[in-house]
Every structure is written in structure tokens, then in C-alpha cells.
PDB file of C-alpha atoms and ligand atoms in Angstrom:
ATOM      1  CA  MET R 118     -96.367 -51.212 -93.220  1.00  0.00           C
ATOM      2  CA  ASN R 119     -97.647 -53.745 -95.794  1.00  0.00           C
ATOM      3  CA  TYR R 120    -101.070 -54.480 -94.496  1.00  0.00           C
ATOM      4  CA  ILE R 121    -103.746 -52.598 -92.538  1.00  0.00           C
ATOM      5  CA  LYS R 122    -107.160 -53.515 -91.370  1.00  0.00           C
ATOM      6  CA  ALA R 123    -109.445 -50.626 -90.204  1.00  0.00           C
ATOM      7  CA  PHE R 124    -112.992 -50.451 -88.806  1.00  0.00           C
ATOM      8  CA  ALA R 125    -115.374 -47.488 -89.014  1.00  0.00           C
ATOM      9  CA  PRO R 126    -118.679 -47.413 -87.139  1.00  0.00           C
ATOM     10  CA  ALA R 127    -122.294 -46.862 -88.158  1.00  0.00           C
ATOM     11  CA  THR R 128    -123.677 -43.363 -87.511  1.00  0.00           C
ATOM     12  CA  VAL R 129    -126.968 -41.621 -86.848  1.00  0.00           C
ATOM     13  CA  ALA R 130    -126.977 -38.410 -88.927  1.00  0.00           C
ATOM     14  CA  ASN R 131    -129.366 -35.433 -88.478  1.00  0.00           C
ATOM     15  CA  VAL R 132    -130.359 -36.316 -84.900  1.00  0.00           C
ATOM     16  CA  ALA R 133    -133.902 -35.026 -85.382  1.00  0.00           C
ATOM     17  CA  CYS R 134    -133.501 -31.238 -85.766  1.00  0.00           C
ATOM     18  CA  GLY R 135    -129.964 -31.035 -87.183  1.00  0.00           C
ATOM     19  CA  PHE R 136    -130.352 -31.965 -90.916  1.00  0.00           C
ATOM     20  CA  ASP R 137    -126.789 -32.248 -92.407  1.00  0.00           C
ATOM     21  CA  ILE R 138    -125.296 -30.644 -89.336  1.00  0.00           C
ATOM     22  CA  PHE R 139    -125.532 -33.190 -86.489  1.00  0.00           C
ATOM     23  CA  GLY R 140    -124.367 -36.836 -86.249  1.00  0.00           C
ATOM     24  CA  PHE R 141    -122.977 -39.295 -83.828  1.00  0.00           C
ATOM     25  CA  ALA R 142    -121.336 -42.705 -84.062  1.00  0.00           C
ATOM     26  CA  ILE R 143    -122.414 -45.854 -82.306  1.00  0.00           C
ATOM     27  CA  GLU R 144    -120.223 -48.733 -81.181  1.00  0.00           C
ATOM     28  CA  GLU R 145    -121.416 -51.466 -83.592  1.00  0.00           C
ATOM     29  CA  PRO R 146    -122.053 -52.423 -86.326  1.00  0.00           C
ATOM     30  CA  GLY R 147    -119.460 -50.969 -88.684  1.00  0.00           C
ATOM     31  CA  ASP R 148    -117.569 -51.707 -91.911  1.00  0.00           C
ATOM     32  CA  THR R 149    -114.025 -53.098 -92.138  1.00  0.00           C
ATOM     33  CA  VAL R 150    -111.488 -52.422 -94.898  1.00  0.00           C
ATOM     34  CA  GLU R 151    -108.289 -54.443 -95.483  1.00  0.00           C
ATOM     35  CA  ILE R 152    -105.520 -53.035 -97.593  1.00  0.00           C
ATOM     36  CA  TRP R 153    -102.293 -54.665 -98.907  1.00  0.00           C
ATOM     37  CA  ARG R 154     -99.468 -52.840-100.502  1.00  0.00           C
ATOM     38  CA  ARG R 155     -98.511 -54.154-104.015  1.00  0.00           C
ATOM     39  CA  ASP R 156     -95.664 -53.383-106.337  1.00  0.00           C
ATOM     40  CA  GLU R 157     -97.507 -52.371-109.383  1.00  0.00           C
ATOM     41  CA  PRO R 158     -99.187 -48.975-109.369  1.00  0.00           C
ATOM     42  CA  GLY R 159    -102.982 -48.579-109.063  1.00  0.00           C
ATOM     43  CA  ILE R 160    -105.746 -49.671-106.675  1.00  0.00           C
ATOM     44  CA  VAL R 161    -107.439 -53.037-107.274  1.00  0.00           C
ATOM     45  CA  ILE R 162    -110.524 -54.206-105.455  1.00  0.00           C
ATOM     46  CA  LYS R 163    -109.742 -57.755-104.405  1.00  0.00           C
ATOM     47  CA  GLU R 164    -112.954 -58.623-102.527  1.00  0.00           C
ATOM     48  CA  ILE R 165    -116.239 -57.060-101.298  1.00  0.00           C
ATOM     49  CA  THR R 166    -118.336 -59.125 -98.765  1.00  0.00           C
ATOM     50  CA  GLY R 167    -121.733 -58.501 -97.312  1.00  0.00           C
ATOM     51  CA  ASP R 168    -123.099 -56.401-100.191  1.00  0.00           C
ATOM     52  CA  GLU R 169    -124.877 -59.287-102.063  1.00  0.00           C
ATOM     53  CA  GLY R 170    -122.820 -58.307-105.120  1.00  0.00           C
ATOM     54  CA  ARG R 171    -124.318 -54.775-105.469  1.00  0.00           C
ATOM     55  CA  LEU R 172    -121.427 -52.440-105.088  1.00  0.00           C
ATOM     56  CA  PRO R 173    -119.171 -51.602-108.006  1.00  0.00           C
ATOM     57  CA  ARG R 174    -115.882 -53.693-108.242  1.00  0.00           C
ATOM     58  CA  ILE R 175    -114.205 -51.058-110.422  1.00  0.00           C
ATOM     59  CA  ALA R 176    -111.940 -48.870-108.384  1.00  0.00           C
ATOM     60  CA  GLU R 177    -112.954 -45.594-110.158  1.00  0.00           C
ATOM     61  CA  LYS R 178    -116.597 -46.292-109.353  1.00  0.00           C
ATOM     62  CA  ASN R 179    -116.559 -47.569-105.787  1.00  0.00           C
ATOM     63  CA  ALA R 180    -116.933 -44.974-102.928  1.00  0.00           C
ATOM     64  CA  VAL R 181    -114.142 -46.549-100.910  1.00  0.00           C
ATOM     65  CA  THR R 182    -111.522 -46.661-103.623  1.00  0.00           C
ATOM     66  CA  VAL R 183    -112.564 -43.290-105.078  1.00  0.00           C
ATOM     67  CA  VAL R 184    -111.736 -41.732-101.714  1.00  0.00           C
ATOM     68  CA  MET R 185    -108.341 -43.498-101.784  1.00  0.00           C
ATOM     69  CA  ILE R 186    -107.603 -42.252-105.363  1.00  0.00           C
ATOM     70  CA  HIS R 187    -108.412 -38.638-104.147  1.00  0.00           C
ATOM     71  CA  LEU R 188    -106.021 -39.074-101.203  1.00  0.00           C
ATOM     72  CA  LEU R 189    -103.202 -40.399-103.340  1.00  0.00           C
ATOM     73  CA  LYS R 190    -103.612 -37.663-105.783  1.00  0.00           C
ATOM     74  CA  HIS R 191    -103.576 -35.060-103.091  1.00  0.00           C
ATOM     75  CA  LEU R 192    -100.274 -36.576-101.817  1.00  0.00           C
ATOM     76  CA  GLY R 193     -98.748 -36.749-105.260  1.00  0.00           C
ATOM     77  CA  MET R 194     -98.538 -40.537-104.966  1.00  0.00           C
ATOM     78  CA  THR R 195    -100.475 -41.732-108.026  1.00  0.00           C
ATOM     79  CA  ASP R 196     -97.854 -44.528-108.625  1.00  0.00           C
ATOM     80  CA  PHE R 197     -98.760 -46.098-105.347  1.00  0.00           C
ATOM     81  CA  GLY R 198    -100.346 -49.607-105.595  1.00  0.00           C
ATOM     82  CA  CYS R 199    -102.578 -51.574-103.254  1.00  0.00           C
ATOM     83  CA  GLU R 200    -105.298 -54.241-103.070  1.00  0.00           C
ATOM     84  CA  VAL R 201    -108.442 -53.579-101.148  1.00  0.00           C
ATOM     85  CA  ALA R 202    -111.027 -55.758 -99.416  1.00  0.00           C
ATOM     86  CA  LEU R 203    -114.288 -54.197 -98.083  1.00  0.00           C
ATOM     87  CA  HIS R 204    -116.388 -56.180 -95.553  1.00  0.00           C
ATOM     88  CA  LYS R 205    -119.865 -54.611 -95.103  1.00  0.00           C
ATOM     89  CA  ASN R 206    -121.595 -55.331 -91.958  1.00  0.00           C
ATOM     90  CA  MET R 207    -124.658 -53.250 -92.385  1.00  0.00           C
ATOM     91  CA  PRO R 208    -127.305 -53.005 -95.125  1.00  0.00           C
ATOM     92  CA  LEU R 209    -127.011 -50.549 -97.982  1.00  0.00           C
ATOM     93  CA  GLY R 210    -129.711 -47.796 -97.947  1.00  0.00           C
ATOM     94  CA  SER R 211    -130.385 -48.289 -94.205  1.00  0.00           C
ATOM     95  CA  GLY R 212    -129.921 -44.836 -92.809  1.00  0.00           C
ATOM     96  CA  MET R 213    -127.053 -46.102 -90.682  1.00  0.00           C
ATOM     97  CA  GLY R 214    -124.286 -44.337 -92.568  1.00  0.00           C
ATOM     98  CA  SER R 215    -123.318 -47.437 -94.481  1.00  0.00           C
ATOM     99  CA  SER R 216    -121.510 -45.782 -97.328  1.00  0.00           C
ATOM    100  CA  ALA R 217    -119.881 -43.362 -94.901  1.00  0.00           C
ATOM    101  CA  ALA R 218    -118.446 -46.201 -92.802  1.00  0.00           C
ATOM    102  CA  SER R 219    -116.999 -47.884 -95.816  1.00  0.00           C
ATOM    103  CA  ALA R 220    -115.384 -44.615 -97.120  1.00  0.00           C
ATOM    104  CA  VAL R 221    -114.017 -43.726 -93.644  1.00  0.00           C
ATOM    105  CA  ALA R 222    -112.548 -47.195 -93.031  1.00  0.00           C
ATOM    106  CA  GLY R 223    -110.874 -46.980 -96.529  1.00  0.00           C
ATOM    107  CA  VAL R 224    -109.382 -43.578 -96.053  1.00  0.00           C
ATOM    108  CA  VAL R 225    -108.212 -44.338 -92.464  1.00  0.00           C
ATOM    109  CA  ALA R 226    -106.634 -47.631 -93.587  1.00  0.00           C
ATOM    110  CA  LEU R 227    -104.763 -46.058 -96.542  1.00  0.00           C
ATOM    111  CA  ASN R 228    -103.567 -43.062 -94.408  1.00  0.00           C
ATOM    112  CA  GLU R 229    -102.132 -45.544 -91.947  1.00  0.00           C
ATOM    113  CA  LEU R 230    -100.419 -47.658 -94.630  1.00  0.00           C
ATOM    114  CA  LEU R 231     -98.727 -44.487 -95.878  1.00  0.00           C
ATOM    115  CA  GLY R 232     -97.441 -43.667 -92.405  1.00  0.00           C
ATOM    116  CA  ALA R 233    -100.274 -41.350 -91.299  1.00  0.00           C
ATOM    117  CA  PRO R 234     -99.300 -38.234 -93.248  1.00  0.00           C
ATOM    118  CA  LEU R 235    -102.730 -36.603 -92.515  1.00  0.00           C
ATOM    119  CA  SER R 236    -104.595 -36.029 -89.313  1.00  0.00           C
ATOM    120  CA  ARG R 237    -108.107 -37.394 -88.782  1.00  0.00           C
ATOM    121  CA  GLN R 238    -109.552 -33.874 -89.325  1.00  0.00           C
ATOM    122  CA  GLU R 239    -107.549 -33.525 -92.576  1.00  0.00           C
ATOM    123  CA  LEU R 240    -108.996 -36.824 -93.809  1.00  0.00           C
ATOM    124  CA  LEU R 241    -112.571 -35.523 -93.584  1.00  0.00           C
ATOM    125  CA  PRO R 242    -112.781 -33.854 -96.999  1.00  0.00           C
ATOM    126  CA  PHE R 243    -111.635 -37.009 -98.673  1.00  0.00           C
ATOM    127  CA  ALA R 244    -114.233 -39.176 -96.900  1.00  0.00           C
ATOM    128  CA  MET R 245    -116.884 -36.607 -97.950  1.00  0.00           C
ATOM    129  CA  GLU R 246    -116.032 -37.329-101.585  1.00  0.00           C
ATOM    130  CA  GLY R 247    -117.165 -40.924-100.958  1.00  0.00           C
ATOM    131  CA  GLU R 248    -120.614 -39.515 -99.940  1.00  0.00           C
ATOM    132  CA  ARG R 249    -120.678 -37.546-103.168  1.00  0.00           C
ATOM    133  CA  ILE R 250    -120.198 -40.782-105.179  1.00  0.00           C
ATOM    134  CA  ALA R 251    -122.658 -42.756-103.088  1.00  0.00           C
ATOM    135  CA  SER R 252    -125.523 -40.275-102.665  1.00  0.00           C
ATOM    136  CA  GLY R 253    -124.842 -37.212-104.949  1.00  0.00           C
ATOM    137  CA  SER R 254    -124.123 -34.959-101.932  1.00  0.00           C
ATOM    138  CA  ALA R 255    -120.935 -34.454 -99.960  1.00  0.00           C
ATOM    139  CA  HIS R 256    -122.610 -34.207 -96.526  1.00  0.00           C
ATOM    140  CA  ALA R 257    -120.338 -34.774 -93.470  1.00  0.00           C
ATOM    141  CA  ASP R 258    -122.905 -35.739 -90.801  1.00  0.00           C
ATOM    142  CA  ASN R 259    -122.104 -39.397 -91.306  1.00  0.00           C
ATOM    143  CA  VAL R 260    -118.394 -39.364 -92.231  1.00  0.00           C
ATOM    144  CA  GLY R 261    -117.651 -36.807 -89.591  1.00  0.00           C
ATOM    145  CA  PRO R 262    -118.712 -38.897 -86.590  1.00  0.00           C
ATOM    146  CA  SER R 263    -117.522 -42.187 -88.136  1.00  0.00           C
ATOM    147  CA  LEU R 264    -114.115 -40.721 -88.570  1.00  0.00           C
ATOM    148  CA  LEU R 265    -113.749 -38.629 -85.422  1.00  0.00           C
ATOM    149  CA  GLY R 266    -116.214 -40.226 -82.939  1.00  0.00           C
ATOM    150  CA  GLY R 267    -118.420 -38.265 -80.493  1.00  0.00           C
ATOM    151  CA  PHE R 268    -121.375 -36.064 -81.199  1.00  0.00           C
ATOM    152  CA  VAL R 269    -120.370 -33.937 -84.213  1.00  0.00           C
ATOM    153  CA  VAL R 270    -121.690 -30.476 -85.181  1.00  0.00           C
ATOM    154  CA  ILE R 271    -120.930 -29.117 -88.602  1.00  0.00           C
ATOM    155  CA  ARG R 272    -121.163 -25.308 -88.159  1.00  0.00           C
ATOM    156  CA  SER R 273    -120.403 -24.619 -91.850  1.00  0.00           C
ATOM    157  CA  TYR R 274    -119.511 -26.539 -95.072  1.00  0.00           C
ATOM    158  CA  THR R 275    -117.943 -23.575 -96.895  1.00  0.00           C
ATOM    159  CA  PRO R 276    -115.400 -23.386 -95.330  1.00  0.00           C
ATOM    160  CA  LEU R 277    -115.660 -26.673 -93.467  1.00  0.00           C
ATOM    161  CA  ASP R 278    -115.950 -25.989 -89.687  1.00  0.00           C
ATOM    162  CA  ILE R 279    -116.712 -29.150 -87.681  1.00  0.00           C
ATOM    163  CA  PHE R 280    -116.365 -29.863 -84.009  1.00  0.00           C
ATOM    164  CA  THR R 281    -117.530 -32.319 -81.305  1.00  0.00           C
ATOM    165  CA  ILE R 282    -119.489 -31.552 -78.214  1.00  0.00           C
ATOM    166  CA  PRO R 283    -119.682 -33.597 -74.957  1.00  0.00           C
ATOM    167  CA  VAL R 284    -122.679 -35.763 -74.178  1.00  0.00           C
ATOM    168  CA  PRO R 285    -123.969 -37.072 -70.931  1.00  0.00           C
ATOM    169  CA  THR R 286    -122.334 -40.379 -69.931  1.00  0.00           C
ATOM    170  CA  ASP R 287    -125.715 -41.956 -69.231  1.00  0.00           C
ATOM    171  CA  LEU R 288    -127.089 -41.249 -72.751  1.00  0.00           C
ATOM    172  CA  TYR R 289    -127.734 -44.275 -75.018  1.00  0.00           C
ATOM    173  CA  CYS R 290    -129.034 -44.882 -78.515  1.00  0.00           C
ATOM    174  CA  THR R 291    -131.487 -47.379 -79.855  1.00  0.00           C
ATOM    175  CA  LEU R 292    -131.209 -47.960 -83.622  1.00  0.00           C
ATOM    176  CA  VAL R 293    -133.894 -50.037 -85.214  1.00  0.00           C
ATOM    177  CA  HIS R 294    -133.508 -50.958 -88.884  1.00  0.00           C
ATOM    178  CA  PRO R 295    -136.739 -52.123 -90.499  1.00  0.00           C
ATOM    179  CA  ASP R 296    -136.171 -54.554 -93.427  1.00  0.00           C
ATOM    180  CA  ILE R 297    -136.817 -52.039 -96.168  1.00  0.00           C
ATOM    181  CA  GLU R 298    -134.474 -49.873 -98.213  1.00  0.00           C
ATOM    182  CA  ILE R 299    -134.462 -46.093 -98.900  1.00  0.00           C
ATOM    183  CA  ASN R 300    -131.927 -44.604-101.252  1.00  0.00           C
ATOM    184  CA  THR R 301    -130.415 -41.356 -99.805  1.00  0.00           C
ATOM    185  CA  LYS R 302    -130.477 -39.698-103.214  1.00  0.00           C
ATOM    186  CA  ASP R 303    -134.285 -40.200-103.449  1.00  0.00           C
ATOM    187  CA  ALA R 304    -134.795 -39.098 -99.818  1.00  0.00           C
ATOM    188  CA  ARG R 305    -132.915 -35.916-100.518  1.00  0.00           C
ATOM    189  CA  TYR R 306    -134.761 -35.337-103.873  1.00  0.00           C
ATOM    190  CA  ILE R 307    -138.227 -35.223-102.165  1.00  0.00           C
ATOM    191  CA  LEU R 308    -137.204 -32.376 -99.799  1.00  0.00           C
ATOM    192  CA  ARG R 309    -138.478 -28.889-100.487  1.00  0.00           C
ATOM    193  CA  ASP R 310    -136.052 -26.071-101.136  1.00  0.00           C
ATOM    194  CA  GLU R 311    -137.993 -23.387 -99.234  1.00  0.00           C
ATOM    195  CA  VAL R 312    -138.730 -23.402 -95.510  1.00  0.00           C
ATOM    196  CA  SER R 313    -141.101 -21.011 -93.793  1.00  0.00           C
ATOM    197  CA  LEU R 314    -139.795 -18.401 -91.328  1.00  0.00           C
ATOM    198  CA  LYS R 315    -142.030 -19.955 -88.716  1.00  0.00           C
ATOM    199  CA  ASN R 316    -140.411 -23.424 -89.194  1.00  0.00           C
ATOM    200  CA  THR R 317    -136.975 -21.943 -89.326  1.00  0.00           C
ATOM    201  CA  ILE R 318    -137.502 -20.194 -85.923  1.00  0.00           C
ATOM    202  CA  ALA R 319    -138.769 -23.478 -84.466  1.00  0.00           C
ATOM    203  CA  GLN R 320    -135.895 -25.503 -85.851  1.00  0.00           C
ATOM    204  CA  MET R 321    -133.228 -23.032 -84.756  1.00  0.00           C
ATOM    205  CA  GLY R 322    -134.635 -23.134 -81.229  1.00  0.00           C
ATOM    206  CA  ASN R 323    -134.461 -26.906 -81.184  1.00  0.00           C
ATOM    207  CA  VAL R 324    -130.936 -26.972 -82.609  1.00  0.00           C
ATOM    208  CA  ALA R 325    -129.690 -24.581 -79.888  1.00  0.00           C
ATOM    209  CA  GLY R 326    -131.725 -26.505 -77.329  1.00  0.00           C
ATOM    210  CA  LEU R 327    -130.288 -29.898 -78.243  1.00  0.00           C
ATOM    211  CA  VAL R 328    -126.644 -28.618 -78.175  1.00  0.00           C
ATOM    212  CA  ALA R 329    -127.140 -26.978 -74.828  1.00  0.00           C
ATOM    213  CA  GLY R 330    -129.093 -29.900 -73.471  1.00  0.00           C
ATOM    214  CA  LEU R 331    -126.270 -32.344 -74.391  1.00  0.00           C
ATOM    215  CA  MET R 332    -123.593 -30.114 -73.044  1.00  0.00           C
ATOM    216  CA  LYS R 333    -125.376 -29.518 -69.776  1.00  0.00           C
ATOM    217  CA  ALA R 334    -126.605 -33.057 -69.357  1.00  0.00           C
ATOM    218  CA  ASP R 335    -130.184 -31.583 -69.163  1.00  0.00           C
ATOM    219  CA  TYR R 336    -132.270 -34.610 -70.218  1.00  0.00           C
ATOM    220  CA  GLY R 337    -135.485 -32.569 -70.144  1.00  0.00           C
ATOM    221  CA  LEU R 338    -134.038 -30.044 -72.576  1.00  0.00           C
ATOM    222  CA  ILE R 339    -132.586 -32.812 -74.763  1.00  0.00           C
ATOM    223  CA  SER R 340    -136.112 -34.329 -74.970  1.00  0.00           C
ATOM    224  CA  ARG R 341    -137.985 -31.066 -75.711  1.00  0.00           C
ATOM    225  CA  SER R 342    -135.394 -30.226 -78.509  1.00  0.00           C
ATOM    226  CA  MET R 343    -135.537 -33.513 -80.336  1.00  0.00           C
ATOM    227  CA  VAL R 344    -138.148 -32.161 -82.691  1.00  0.00           C
ATOM    228  CA  ASP R 345    -137.772 -31.764 -86.461  1.00  0.00           C
ATOM    229  CA  VAL R 346    -140.466 -29.542 -88.146  1.00  0.00           C
ATOM    230  CA  ILE R 347    -138.654 -29.500 -91.483  1.00  0.00           C
ATOM    231  CA  ILE R 348    -137.390 -32.797 -92.753  1.00  0.00           C
ATOM    232  CA  GLU R 349    -139.230 -35.446 -90.659  1.00  0.00           C
ATOM    233  CA  PRO R 350    -142.694 -34.496 -91.796  1.00  0.00           C
ATOM    234  CA  VAL R 351    -141.676 -35.036 -95.472  1.00  0.00           C
ATOM    235  CA  ARG R 352    -139.500 -38.083 -95.163  1.00  0.00           C
ATOM    236  CA  SER R 353    -141.575 -39.993 -92.553  1.00  0.00           C
ATOM    237  CA  ILE R 354    -144.108 -40.935 -95.185  1.00  0.00           C
ATOM    238  CA  LEU R 355    -141.493 -43.242 -96.673  1.00  0.00           C
ATOM    239  CA  ILE R 356    -141.417 -45.261 -93.356  1.00  0.00           C
ATOM    240  CA  PRO R 357    -144.429 -47.522 -92.683  1.00  0.00           C
ATOM    241  CA  GLU R 358    -145.802 -47.108 -89.080  1.00  0.00           C
ATOM    242  CA  PHE R 359    -143.425 -44.170 -88.462  1.00  0.00           C
ATOM    243  CA  LYS R 360    -145.823 -42.361 -86.026  1.00  0.00           C
ATOM    244  CA  GLU R 361    -146.569 -45.534 -84.157  1.00  0.00           C
ATOM    245  CA  VAL R 362    -142.987 -46.633 -83.842  1.00  0.00           C
ATOM    246  CA  LYS R 363    -142.008 -43.104 -82.535  1.00  0.00           C
ATOM    247  CA  ARG R 364    -144.883 -43.108 -80.117  1.00  0.00           C
ATOM    248  CA  ALA R 365    -143.955 -46.599 -78.851  1.00  0.00           C
ATOM    249  CA  ALA R 366    -140.303 -45.382 -78.216  1.00  0.00           C
ATOM    250  CA  ILE R 367    -141.522 -42.343 -76.239  1.00  0.00           C
ATOM    251  CA  GLU R 368    -144.036 -44.252 -74.292  1.00  0.00           C
ATOM    252  CA  ASN R 369    -141.310 -46.598 -73.255  1.00  0.00           C
ATOM    253  CA  GLY R 370    -138.948 -43.980 -71.778  1.00  0.00           C
ATOM    254  CA  ALA R 371    -137.139 -42.540 -74.813  1.00  0.00           C
ATOM    255  CA  LEU R 372    -136.230 -38.832 -74.661  1.00  0.00           C
ATOM    256  CA  GLY R 373    -136.986 -38.491 -78.295  1.00  0.00           C
ATOM    257  CA  CYS R 374    -137.164 -40.620 -81.532  1.00  0.00           C
ATOM    258  CA  SER R 375    -136.769 -39.707 -85.249  1.00  0.00           C
ATOM    259  CA  ILE R 376    -135.398 -40.924 -88.487  1.00  0.00           C
ATOM    260  CA  SER R 377    -131.749 -41.976 -88.615  1.00  0.00           C
ATOM    261  CA  GLY R 378    -130.100 -40.182 -91.491  1.00  0.00           C
ATOM    262  CA  SER R 379    -132.352 -40.487 -94.477  1.00  0.00           C
ATOM    263  CA  GLY R 380    -133.976 -43.611 -93.107  1.00  0.00           C
ATOM    264  CA  PRO R 381    -135.574 -46.161 -93.005  1.00  0.00           C
ATOM    265  CA  SER R 382    -133.724 -46.823 -89.673  1.00  0.00           C
ATOM    266  CA  MET R 383    -135.217 -44.982 -86.719  1.00  0.00           C
ATOM    267  CA  PHE R 384    -133.319 -44.047 -83.708  1.00  0.00           C
ATOM    268  CA  ALA R 385    -134.208 -43.120 -80.106  1.00  0.00           C
ATOM    269  CA  LEU R 386    -132.106 -41.566 -77.325  1.00  0.00           C
ATOM    270  CA  SER R 387    -132.751 -42.629 -73.770  1.00  0.00           C
ATOM    271  CA  GLN R 388    -131.299 -42.053 -70.349  1.00  0.00           C
ATOM    272  CA  GLY R 389    -129.840 -45.325 -69.073  1.00  0.00           C
ATOM    273  CA  MET R 390    -129.463 -48.788 -70.545  1.00  0.00           C
ATOM    274  CA  ASP R 391    -132.843 -50.043 -69.283  1.00  0.00           C
ATOM    275  CA  ASN R 392    -134.760 -47.364 -71.132  1.00  0.00           C
ATOM    276  CA  VAL R 393    -132.840 -47.790 -74.270  1.00  0.00           C
ATOM    277  CA  ARG R 394    -133.717 -51.578 -74.357  1.00  0.00           C
ATOM    278  CA  LYS R 395    -137.321 -50.944 -73.412  1.00  0.00           C
ATOM    279  CA  ALA R 396    -137.725 -48.456 -76.218  1.00  0.00           C
ATOM    280  CA  GLY R 397    -136.014 -50.704 -78.801  1.00  0.00           C
ATOM    281  CA  ILE R 398    -138.303 -53.693 -78.017  1.00  0.00           C
ATOM    282  CA  ALA R 399    -141.409 -51.591 -78.246  1.00  0.00           C
ATOM    283  CA  MET R 400    -140.177 -50.061 -81.633  1.00  0.00           C
ATOM    284  CA  GLN R 401    -139.472 -53.635 -83.019  1.00  0.00           C
ATOM    285  CA  ASP R 402    -142.848 -54.829 -81.773  1.00  0.00           C
ATOM    286  CA  THR R 403    -144.657 -52.077 -83.590  1.00  0.00           C
ATOM    287  CA  PHE R 404    -142.893 -52.806 -86.810  1.00  0.00           C
ATOM    288  CA  ALA R 405    -143.563 -56.530 -86.245  1.00  0.00           C
ATOM    289  CA  ARG R 406    -147.282 -55.965 -85.881  1.00  0.00           C
ATOM    290  CA  VAL R 407    -147.561 -54.923 -89.526  1.00  0.00           C
ATOM    291  CA  GLY R 408    -145.262 -57.747 -90.657  1.00  0.00           C
ATOM    292  CA  ILE R 409    -142.011 -55.803 -90.954  1.00  0.00           C
ATOM    293  CA  GLU R 410    -139.005 -57.466 -89.505  1.00  0.00           C
ATOM    294  CA  SER R 411    -136.222 -55.399 -87.985  1.00  0.00           C
ATOM    295  CA  SER R 412    -132.834 -55.465 -86.413  1.00  0.00           C
ATOM    296  CA  MET R 413    -131.915 -53.540 -83.266  1.00  0.00           C
ATOM    297  CA  HIS R 414    -128.629 -52.086 -82.013  1.00  0.00           C
ATOM    298  CA  LEU R 415    -128.158 -50.596 -78.528  1.00  0.00           C
ATOM    299  CA  SER R 416    -125.128 -48.431 -77.915  1.00  0.00           C
ATOM    300  CA  ALA R 417    -123.497 -45.637 -76.021  1.00  0.00           C
ATOM    301  CA  ILE R 418    -122.246 -42.711 -78.093  1.00  0.00           C
ATOM    302  CA  ASN R 419    -119.022 -43.948 -79.663  1.00  0.00           C
ATOM    303  CA  GLN R 420    -116.273 -41.535 -78.657  1.00  0.00           C
ATOM    304  CA  GLY R 421    -113.370 -42.987 -80.610  1.00  0.00           C
ATOM    305  CA  GLY R 422    -114.611 -43.244 -84.216  1.00  0.00           C
ATOM    306  CA  ALA R 423    -112.679 -45.254 -86.688  1.00  0.00           C
ATOM    307  CA  THR R 424    -109.971 -47.605 -85.369  1.00  0.00           C
ATOM    308  CA  ILE R 425    -107.034 -49.562 -86.715  1.00  0.00           C
ATOM    309  CA  LEU R 426    -107.685 -53.237 -85.991  1.00  0.00           C
ATOM    310  CA  GLU R 427    -104.485 -54.747 -87.369  1.00  0.00           C
ATOM    311  CA  LYS R 428    -101.168 -53.831 -88.984  1.00  0.00           C
ATOM    312  CA  LYS R 429     -98.425 -55.973 -90.437  1.00  0.00           C
ATOM    313  CA  GLY R 430     -94.904 -54.793 -91.586  1.00  0.00           C
TER     314      GLY R 430
HETATM  315  N1  HSE T  68    -127.959 -35.624 -93.622  1.00  0.00           N
HETATM  316  C1  HSE T  68    -128.091 -36.651 -94.709  1.00  0.00           C
HETATM  317  C2  HSE T  68    -129.466 -36.763 -95.120  1.00  0.00           C
HETATM  318  C3  HSE T  68    -127.656 -37.995 -94.064  1.00  0.00           C
HETATM  319  O1  HSE T  68    -130.428 -36.771 -94.305  1.00  0.00           O
HETATM  320  O2  HSE T  68    -129.712 -36.844 -96.361  1.00  0.00           O
HETATM  321  C4  HSE T  68    -127.835 -39.166 -94.955  1.00  0.00           C
HETATM  322  O3  HSE T  68    -127.460 -40.292 -94.271  1.00  0.00           O
END
């Protein structure tokens, strides 16, 4: 192959109670990476669109190409040469797994160009390095679902132990992105290191409840378990109208609503397409009442993760 184009979807990380351990992908939007083989060694960034010129154009500094450099090094192919184009279709600092989608699209495209020497699971640690560059932390709850699809659980980071669980077929996600920006590094910095035993017990109950609720398609249990007593109370102060938007989603049929990743996007899960739309309109209206514009995405849980869109020999 001489040319590959790959797509990797946006993701909702944390999913209320599962900070750094739960995440799922949605269908759209997502980032696209194109990659062309070239004769000279080294990776060159040919073009980046949709970032308003904000991402680094130097291969050693951009999360997408850093991930590729790591992969080539691992394969002992540091002489390999390619040109890369990144097309961003979601805002930076949005809480939609923007940097993860770029890194995943990049590593999937390069792996395909090389004849797929590694499996999707094996690509995960490389994609996580992209998160380290972008946010200072190699968390897997965005890259995992963007790469693998489905609802992902990260049982352990050392060693990495990650798996997907089934979700009910009638479960849909509303993702509302208010037009403000929150840097993941900052949103992690404000978190406390210590958690009380009382809150740990409450959070563990909800984590267990959400996994069981999803696997048993028990919507009542899903709803009762979408409660975060540790992270949301701290981070929600960064999102104007957080409580009101959450209330609006729940009053309009959502099972639960919380911060998507490190925010400012907020997500809700609902049973059925009607509820998911109703919740989304109510969430957007609530932001609009205080003059905050937002965009909305409605989606099933994406089961496939990243895809190859085009290849040329
Ligand atoms: N789990 C990460 C966090 C996701 O909340 O900081 C960031 O998108």
C-alpha cells in the first residue's frame, strides 16, 4: 500500500462514575488521517485542517505523528518515510476525545500502511502515548473506545487490562458541546488526590451498578448508577449552567447526564431515539438561555471504533 485514509470517532470518557476507566465511542464526528508513503526516511506533516492553525506542525511535537514515531521505533523501522495529513472535525479542548481520535486515526492508518503487523489491542499503548503528549496523562478511556469501539472498561493500567462490555441496543447518547474550551491538563490539575472512604464506597457501588445495568439492559439500574460523587462536583464548576443543563436532560427523559471526559461537553444517555433528541434540545436550550451556543450530536454506541476509509496500492 502507498496511501491510507483512516477515521477515528469521538468518545465520551468517564461516563459519570468511571473516571479514567469507562469510555464509549459515538458514530460521528471523528478525525481523519491520510498517510502517503515516501522514499526518504522520516515523518513529515503535510497538512492539518480544522485546527485553526493551533496544533504543532513539527512531527516530534504533534500527538498524531509522535504516536507514529513510537510505532516505527517499536517495529525497528526508523528508516520508514511518510507524509501525513490530519483533518480535525471536532474542536480542541472539547471533552469529546479530540486528541485521542487524531492519535487513533494516525496509528491505525500507519499500521495498515505497514501491512497490519499489530492488532487493534496491540496498538493501544501507542495511542496512549498521544494522550500523554496532548494532556500530560496517558489515560486510555478515550483512545480505547476510539480504537476498539463499544463500551470500554479499563480494569487496570499496570498492567494494561482493557475489555468491552455489551450495551442495550436501544441505548443512545446525546453529546452537547457548549462553545467554551477546557484544557484536560487543567481539568486534571484541579482534582484532589485524596478521596473519602464514604465517597469511595458510593463510587464503587455506582461503577458496579453501571456495568451490571448495561450488561443486563436494566435501564433503571443504569439510571441510578450514573452518579459521580468524586470528579463531577469538582469539575462542574468549570461549566456554566451545569446543574441546570443536567436537570433539563433528566426532566426530558434522560437516564443520566454528566460531563463528557474533562468537559466542557456534557453527555446524556437515554432509552430510545425520541428521548435522546428531547434531552439534547432541552440541554441546548438551557445553554442558549445564558447566551452560550452549542452543537449537538445524537448517536448509538459505536461498536466498530476506528475504520479504514480508503487504500491505494
Ligand atoms: N479520563 C480523562 C479525564 C478523560 O477525565 O481527565 C479526558 O478526556
